[in-house]
Amino acid sequence: MDNEAPALSIARLRSVWDAEVGPSARRALTAAACAGLFGAAHVARVGSPLARGLAGAGLALLLAAIAARAILVRRRRGDARRTVREIIGRTDEALGAATLRALTLADRAAADDRVGSPELAGLHLRRLLGRASQARVVERARQAATRWASAGLALGAAALAAAAIEPSRVVEGLDVLAARRGEAPLDLPWIEEVEMTAAPPEYLHQGAEELLPFAPTMQPRGTVITVRGRPVRAGRALVLTDGGAEVPFVDDGKGSVVARWTLGESTTLQAAARFGQVRVRQADAQRVVSIPDDAPRVTLEGAPRTVKLLDEPSIPLRYEITDDHGLREVDLVLRAGAKEERRVLSRPAADAKVDRGGYELRARDPFFRRTYVPVEVRIEARDNDPIEGPKWGRSEAILVVPPQVGEPEARRYAALVKARDALTDLLADRIGQRTPEAGGAAAHAAREAEVQATAKAAVEAALAADHGGLRVRGRIASLARGQLARLDAALAAERKSTTRAAHQELLDETEGALLAFDAGLRGLGHRDARAVAQRLADVADEAAAAAELLDNGDREGGEVRLEAAVAVLGGGGVELGKLGELGLDLGEIVANDLRRIARARGASDWLHAELAARDLAARLRRPEPSFGGGGRGGVESGAPRGPDPGDASNADESVAQSERDLEELARDHAAETNAVAEELSRASRPEDIAALREEAKKHAEAIREAVRDLPQPGAAPGSAESAAAAGREQAEAMAGALEQGRPEEAVTSGRGAMRSLGDAKRLGAQAGGFFPEERAAREAGEAQQALAEELAWAEEALRKLRQAAAERARDGLGKSSQREGSLADRARDLRKRGERGDGRMPEEMLDRLDEAEQAMRDAQRALAEGDGEGGNERQRDAQRLLEMSRSEDQGQEGDAESEGDRNMARKADIPDKDKHKGPEEFRRRVLEGLGGTSEPRLREAVKRYAEGLLK
């Protein structure tokens, strides 16, 4: 069968059908694709993952459907039966069915000759195909094309509507749909007419500046960059972003939007629109380079370097600090191992950018005394950066190497031994000299003066020197200077009479001075050895603690601590051995116990190492000789501590007794001075003050009226206005004191006000015609005249009050006069005892004691005559002189003195229970002070509050 003719007929029918339906179908499918795309864009524009997923899935399904239809249509064109069924069957159902049967028969005949003749089957098929009406096929195809066209029209209208609402929304939606990792690939314009300003942080005290939009700029960190512009399209959530963080644009109420960005690190800023979780940027970018607030630059003069504290007992620290914006605090930082101490050196005002200063570290600094390892000294400064927080800058370090424990004491002891040797040479020289002949008296006197000057120079050098941070002070210094004064007096006596007896007297005095100095030196060595032993006991405890750590298995921490403690004990023991007999004894004990510790360490027997260290610590805390001599027991014999009868001089004890007597005298005299003041206070009657108060109120009002026109505080310091304001404040204080019945305070404030007003007049005269200053000076002069009258009245009123109080207290003042006389006698006796012998005092101490005695005598006479105020004033003068007599030489000699070296006072007055009025007196003063407010409305309330506090 020739199948080409039926196939061509079927293909011709398909062509006719496609010619009518194909264009409309394609237009409809195109409209569907556009509508789907625009719809997906609107959905995706929401920006959420769900919306973007739905839009993408819908668009993909639509495209897949169009592609599937195209494939299906292509396949249908090759399917003859489907063509017959869809084209012929829809125009003539019966013809279509017959044609399908004929087509089946033709196919079977072609495959099987037994079915029938293929030619006949083909002929039958051609006749049936020929019966199909092309007109009816065209008509049917046009109907289908109309349906496709209608659908296309509807879809096209939908697509047009989706785009016509706002075409940019479609672009935005597609951009959002194509985003990756939250960033859209296509940059879009969002704002125009952009303006930018930069406002530096307030602490920089700089004004804002305008920026050229989108031009690179450099700004301090913390600058607020303000971006202002007009939105290109309304309704968008606009942000300013650096790609990570973002800040929103807000409406400024003028049709523009504004965003403020606080600058941190260097960044690039861009405007963007936020669609859900997707950001669409604008192409314009603003590059901002951040200028950080640098840490302060600290320069410490001479650093870095290493200092041995023994060689430089005083370490001057001079520093200079600069910062780019401002400083807040400068600290001295001391670090030793894990210990650190900070001391504030300055807090620069007004955000100063430069600070210079100095500090002096001394060997006696408490931090150095508490550590035995090298100390790192730095100057550190903190700036005022509120953006990233204050930053610290630090200098290079000065490494301070402290001395061995006891090394300064050993140096001081050695220097005093040399001074004692110089006195020994002086005595030897005088022993070897012969009595001068009559003609050689002058040469002999010159010779004596020369050798004594040499010895004195050696002693003075030892007293004045700094021995690794220690100076010669306290008992030994007082004794040494007293003995030098003793030698000077003996030499002066020989110069007056150059005889054998005078020379022998000089020789005896020189021997006594040497023995006294030697006794004082031995006492100092004994006290220093005890003090150093106590400090080494703490180190031995540290060694024991380290050994305990090792015994518990902590090798990392224990080894380092034990090694350091043993090194300190070894060096300290050597120095301890240089401090006289007791020091030598204790130093040998330290060396022996260190050998015990070393043997235990060698055997890794940490328990016995700990026991040896604790035994050493316990022994050093009882720093007594191991065995006594001259009938004395020692620690090893179990005997208590006792005096050393082997000293050839009791100078050390004599000086100590003089110190104790002076302390007791100063304490007793201070109590008597306070007793007189309290007697006068008790003699002041409240009714006298009450009678004065009414009149005082009138004068107080006059004072306030006199200063009413003076300037208020706040003027520049050093100006006439400032001085006049100070005078006003003091005058008002005087008025308040008068109202409260305190004439003494009123007189004091009034005198201060007179001085300040006088200063205002003087400064105003120097103002050179400047009106405010001249006006202040003129007003101050007028107020000063009025105030002078009120001050005179207050002084007279105070004089009368004191006179009346003195009359009432005459009996008590008479008894105080007698007690003041006995205190003056004690001062006289103390001075006389200090003028001779081993307990000789320095000349300056004797002079002050003499002046104190004279002041006491004057106070005695004034009190006897009933002049309580005058007598009390002279008592205060005498007390000041007594305190001055206790010079710095009477302070601590070394690191610490044992409790046994400071005897307690053996006499102390214990007040009777009926005479002890301290609490009542305190309560009275508080009630008068707080309850005496000048504001009438508050007076009672404040008084009740004060009474409540004292219940």
Tab-separated table of C-alpha atoms in Angstrom, residues 433-700:
chain	number	residue	atom	x	y	z
A	433	GLN	CA	99.726	63.911	123.361
A	434	ARG	CA	101.790	65.495	126.087
A	435	THR	CA	100.747	68.396	128.236
A	436	PRO	CA	101.686	71.546	126.300
A	437	GLU	CA	104.273	74.016	127.577
A	438	ALA	CA	103.260	77.578	128.197
A	439	GLY	CA	104.416	78.739	124.798
A	440	GLY	CA	102.792	75.885	122.875
A	441	ALA	CA	99.238	76.300	124.105
A	442	ALA	CA	98.021	77.806	120.865
A	443	ALA	CA	99.577	75.078	118.737
A	444	HIS	CA	98.167	72.434	121.066
A	445	ALA	CA	94.668	73.936	120.865
A	446	ALA	CA	94.870	74.093	117.092
A	447	ARG	CA	96.021	70.486	116.976
A	448	GLU	CA	93.164	69.367	119.231
A	449	ALA	CA	90.632	71.289	117.157
A	450	GLU	CA	91.975	69.783	113.939
A	451	VAL	CA	91.826	66.150	115.020
A	452	GLN	CA	88.423	66.665	116.626
A	453	ALA	CA	87.116	68.271	113.422
A	454	THR	CA	88.313	65.209	111.497
A	455	ALA	CA	86.493	62.864	113.859
A	456	LYS	CA	83.364	65.026	113.815
A	457	ALA	CA	83.397	65.083	110.035
A	458	ALA	CA	83.457	61.276	109.953
A	459	VAL	CA	80.545	61.076	112.401
A	460	GLU	CA	78.537	63.770	110.587
A	461	ALA	CA	79.144	62.020	107.268
A	462	ALA	CA	77.734	58.785	108.677
A	463	LEU	CA	74.740	60.638	110.116
A	464	ALA	CA	74.005	62.526	106.894
A	465	ALA	CA	74.524	59.681	104.414
A	466	ASP	CA	71.801	57.547	102.890
A	467	HIS	CA	72.589	53.886	103.438
A	468	GLY	CA	70.585	52.073	100.814
A	469	GLY	CA	67.467	54.035	101.695
A	470	LEU	CA	68.118	54.043	105.433
A	471	ARG	CA	69.328	57.081	107.328
A	472	VAL	CA	70.739	57.362	110.804
A	473	ARG	CA	67.798	58.447	112.889
A	474	GLY	CA	66.201	57.862	116.207
A	475	ARG	CA	68.073	57.099	119.366
A	476	ILE	CA	71.523	56.628	117.833
A	477	ALA	CA	71.325	59.940	115.937
A	478	SER	CA	70.276	61.848	119.050
A	479	LEU	CA	73.021	60.164	121.061
A	480	ALA	CA	75.693	60.845	118.416
A	481	ARG	CA	74.848	64.524	118.089
A	482	GLY	CA	74.694	64.878	121.853
A	483	GLN	CA	78.163	63.363	122.198
A	484	LEU	CA	79.531	65.676	119.504
A	485	ALA	CA	78.138	68.596	121.469
A	486	ARG	CA	79.798	67.106	124.562
A	487	LEU	CA	83.159	67.033	122.760
A	488	ASP	CA	82.714	70.617	121.586
A	489	ALA	CA	82.029	71.771	125.134
A	490	ALA	CA	85.069	69.878	126.493
A	491	LEU	CA	87.339	71.324	123.778
A	492	ALA	CA	86.088	74.847	124.481
A	493	ALA	CA	86.861	74.329	128.175
A	494	GLU	CA	90.438	73.252	127.405
A	495	ARG	CA	90.989	76.266	125.159
A	496	LYS	CA	90.165	78.530	128.087
A	497	SER	CA	92.709	76.801	130.340
A	498	THR	CA	95.414	74.745	128.669
A	499	THR	CA	96.550	72.821	131.726
A	500	ARG	CA	97.200	69.196	132.583
A	501	ALA	CA	93.883	69.027	134.445
A	502	ALA	CA	91.985	70.558	131.509
A	503	HIS	CA	93.615	68.151	129.073
A	504	GLN	CA	92.773	65.244	131.351
A	505	GLU	CA	89.193	66.461	131.500
A	506	LEU	CA	89.113	66.592	127.690
A	507	LEU	CA	90.573	63.086	127.586
A	508	ASP	CA	87.935	61.792	130.007
A	509	GLU	CA	85.143	63.429	128.045
A	510	THR	CA	86.478	61.969	124.796
A	511	GLU	CA	86.611	58.519	126.344
A	512	GLY	CA	83.098	58.922	127.691
A	513	ALA	CA	81.825	60.083	124.302
A	514	LEU	CA	83.462	57.082	122.608
A	515	LEU	CA	81.983	54.644	125.106
A	516	ALA	CA	78.580	56.276	124.796
A	517	PHE	CA	78.744	56.102	120.998
A	518	ASP	CA	79.836	52.472	121.170
A	519	ALA	CA	76.955	51.611	123.490
A	520	GLY	CA	74.513	53.311	121.165
A	521	LEU	CA	75.980	51.487	118.166
A	522	ARG	CA	75.686	48.131	119.910
A	523	GLY	CA	72.105	48.918	120.815
A	524	LEU	CA	71.351	49.852	117.208
A	525	GLY	CA	72.943	46.629	115.959
A	526	HIS	CA	70.875	44.651	118.426
A	527	ARG	CA	67.619	46.318	117.357
A	528	ASP	CA	68.416	46.042	113.651
A	529	ALA	CA	69.312	42.359	114.016
A	530	ARG	CA	65.982	41.706	115.695
A	531	ALA	CA	64.066	43.589	113.018
A	532	VAL	CA	65.862	41.816	110.145
A	533	ALA	CA	65.340	38.454	111.825
A	534	GLN	CA	61.600	39.095	111.963
A	535	ARG	CA	61.529	39.833	108.240
A	536	LEU	CA	63.572	36.737	107.450
A	537	ALA	CA	61.109	34.723	109.514
A	538	ASP	CA	58.401	35.682	107.008
A	539	VAL	CA	60.649	34.485	104.191
A	540	ALA	CA	61.244	31.204	106.026
A	541	ASP	CA	57.470	30.763	106.275
A	542	GLU	CA	57.294	31.251	102.511
A	543	ALA	CA	59.931	28.542	102.062
A	544	ALA	CA	57.922	26.205	104.296
A	545	ALA	CA	54.755	26.874	102.296
A	546	ALA	CA	56.626	26.129	99.058
A	547	ALA	CA	57.976	22.862	100.486
A	548	GLU	CA	54.444	21.909	101.505
A	549	LEU	CA	53.295	22.459	97.921
A	550	LEU	CA	56.077	20.191	96.693
A	551	ASP	CA	55.127	17.556	99.248
A	552	ASN	CA	51.573	17.695	97.848
A	553	GLY	CA	52.849	17.167	94.316
A	554	ASP	CA	52.719	20.736	92.989
A	555	ARG	CA	56.232	20.860	91.551
A	556	GLU	CA	55.586	23.673	89.079
A	557	GLY	CA	54.550	26.217	91.699
A	558	GLY	CA	56.590	24.904	94.620
A	559	GLU	CA	60.033	24.740	93.009
A	560	VAL	CA	60.048	28.388	91.913
A	561	ARG	CA	58.806	29.679	95.263
A	562	LEU	CA	61.212	27.552	97.283
A	563	GLU	CA	64.189	28.536	95.156
A	564	ALA	CA	63.360	32.237	95.512
A	565	ALA	CA	62.819	31.973	99.267
A	566	VAL	CA	66.054	30.077	99.829
A	567	ALA	CA	67.975	32.659	97.779
A	568	VAL	CA	66.524	35.502	99.874
A	569	LEU	CA	67.300	33.640	103.119
A	570	GLY	CA	70.879	33.031	102.025
A	571	GLY	CA	71.560	36.661	101.154
A	572	GLY	CA	69.670	37.955	104.196
A	573	GLY	CA	71.566	35.630	106.516
A	574	VAL	CA	74.882	36.989	105.268
A	575	GLU	CA	73.768	40.570	105.858
A	576	LEU	CA	72.320	39.655	109.247
A	577	GLY	CA	75.736	38.366	110.293
A	578	LYS	CA	77.158	41.885	109.890
A	579	LEU	CA	74.869	43.409	112.533
A	580	GLY	CA	76.898	43.010	115.704
A	581	GLU	CA	77.057	40.044	118.027
A	582	LEU	CA	73.359	39.156	117.902
A	583	GLY	CA	73.343	39.454	114.128
A	584	LEU	CA	76.369	37.166	113.824
A	585	ASP	CA	74.695	34.595	116.053
A	586	LEU	CA	71.411	34.688	114.122
A	587	GLY	CA	73.236	34.690	110.789
A	588	GLU	CA	74.981	31.426	111.703
A	589	ILE	CA	71.596	29.935	112.636
A	590	VAL	CA	70.219	30.887	109.230
A	591	ALA	CA	73.209	29.308	107.475
A	592	ASN	CA	72.890	26.077	109.474
A	593	ASP	CA	69.163	25.716	108.809
A	594	LEU	CA	69.671	26.445	105.128
A	595	ARG	CA	72.073	23.505	105.021
A	596	ARG	CA	69.335	21.355	106.576
A	597	ILE	CA	66.890	22.532	103.901
A	598	ALA	CA	69.445	21.861	101.167
A	599	ARG	CA	70.030	18.273	102.380
A	600	ALA	CA	66.275	17.636	102.420
A	601	ARG	CA	65.888	19.136	98.954
A	602	GLY	CA	68.683	16.952	97.629
A	603	ALA	CA	66.849	13.867	98.866
A	604	SER	CA	63.466	15.231	97.685
A	605	ASP	CA	62.375	14.937	101.296
A	606	TRP	CA	59.956	17.831	101.201
A	607	LEU	CA	58.421	17.080	104.581
A	608	HIS	CA	61.749	17.557	106.379
A	609	ALA	CA	62.503	20.596	104.215
A	610	GLU	CA	59.220	22.099	105.431
A	611	LEU	CA	60.012	21.236	109.050
A	612	ALA	CA	63.473	22.809	108.777
A	613	ALA	CA	62.018	26.004	107.307
A	614	ARG	CA	59.333	26.251	109.986
A	615	ASP	CA	61.924	25.639	112.689
A	616	LEU	CA	64.024	28.472	111.255
A	617	ALA	CA	61.002	30.791	111.141
A	618	ALA	CA	60.140	30.036	114.771
A	619	ARG	CA	63.749	30.659	115.857
A	620	LEU	CA	63.987	33.964	113.982
A	621	ARG	CA	60.815	35.151	115.654
A	622	ARG	CA	62.683	34.822	118.943
A	623	PRO	CA	65.738	36.859	117.968
A	624	GLU	CA	67.723	36.395	121.159
A	625	PRO	CA	71.311	35.180	121.614
A	626	SER	CA	71.657	31.417	121.545
A	627	PHE	CA	73.729	31.333	124.749
A	628	GLY	CA	74.119	34.066	127.341
A	629	GLY	CA	77.363	35.410	128.673
A	630	GLY	CA	78.359	37.099	131.887
A	631	GLY	CA	75.785	35.282	133.946
A	632	ARG	CA	73.010	35.727	131.394
A	633	GLY	CA	70.985	32.950	129.844
A	634	GLY	CA	70.087	32.630	126.195
A	635	VAL	CA	67.395	31.088	124.053
A	636	GLU	CA	69.060	27.704	124.091
A	637	SER	CA	69.311	27.790	127.899
A	638	GLY	CA	65.682	28.845	128.260
A	639	ALA	CA	66.540	31.970	130.248
A	640	PRO	CA	64.549	35.166	129.756
A	641	ARG	CA	65.954	38.191	128.036
A	642	GLY	CA	67.848	40.545	130.321
A	643	PRO	CA	70.122	43.552	130.156
A	644	ASP	CA	73.707	43.276	129.029
A	645	PRO	CA	75.989	44.075	132.003
A	646	GLY	CA	79.018	44.090	129.783
A	647	ASP	CA	78.398	47.586	128.316
A	648	ALA	CA	80.928	50.134	129.557
A	649	SER	CA	78.372	52.930	129.110
A	650	ASN	CA	74.667	53.223	129.741
A	651	ALA	CA	74.347	55.941	127.087
A	652	ASP	CA	71.879	54.000	124.987
A	653	GLU	CA	69.522	53.488	127.909
A	654	SER	CA	70.011	57.097	129.044
A	655	VAL	CA	68.972	58.450	125.664
A	656	ALA	CA	66.013	56.058	125.558
A	657	GLN	CA	64.932	57.253	128.990
A	658	SER	CA	65.201	60.883	127.891
A	659	GLU	CA	63.016	60.109	124.885
A	660	ARG	CA	60.410	58.477	127.087
A	661	ASP	CA	60.506	61.394	129.543
A	662	LEU	CA	60.041	63.874	126.704
A	663	GLU	CA	57.117	61.882	125.296
A	664	GLU	CA	55.465	61.786	128.724
A	665	LEU	CA	56.055	65.516	129.226
A	666	ALA	CA	54.527	66.353	125.840
A	667	ARG	CA	51.542	64.130	126.515
A	668	ASP	CA	50.926	65.520	130.012
A	669	HIS	CA	51.298	69.103	128.822
A	670	ALA	CA	48.853	68.516	125.965
A	671	ALA	CA	46.330	67.196	128.480
A	672	GLU	CA	46.824	70.286	130.670
A	673	THR	CA	46.421	72.599	127.674
A	674	ASN	CA	43.146	70.909	126.781
A	675	ALA	CA	42.030	71.073	130.415
A	676	VAL	CA	42.483	74.853	130.484
A	677	ALA	CA	40.541	75.212	127.236
A	678	GLU	CA	37.714	73.081	128.647
A	679	GLU	CA	37.750	75.111	131.872
A	680	LEU	CA	37.301	78.301	129.908
A	681	SER	CA	34.559	76.689	127.827
A	682	ARG	CA	32.683	75.560	130.939
A	683	ALA	CA	33.018	79.051	132.421
A	684	SER	CA	31.146	80.545	129.469
A	685	ARG	CA	27.513	80.817	130.556
A	686	PRO	CA	24.721	80.255	128.052
A	687	GLU	CA	22.821	83.244	129.461
A	688	ASP	CA	25.715	85.553	128.552
A	689	ILE	CA	25.595	84.331	124.958
A	690	ALA	CA	21.779	84.509	124.940
A	691	ALA	CA	21.917	88.120	126.104
A	692	LEU	CA	24.407	88.860	123.361
A	693	ARG	CA	22.445	87.052	120.639
A	694	GLU	CA	19.565	89.524	120.387
A	695	GLU	CA	21.897	92.435	119.835
A	696	ALA	CA	24.064	90.291	117.563
A	697	LYS	CA	21.118	89.709	115.207
A	698	LYS	CA	20.869	93.448	114.553
A	699	HIS	CA	24.565	93.629	113.762
A	700	ALA	CA	24.234	90.552	111.546
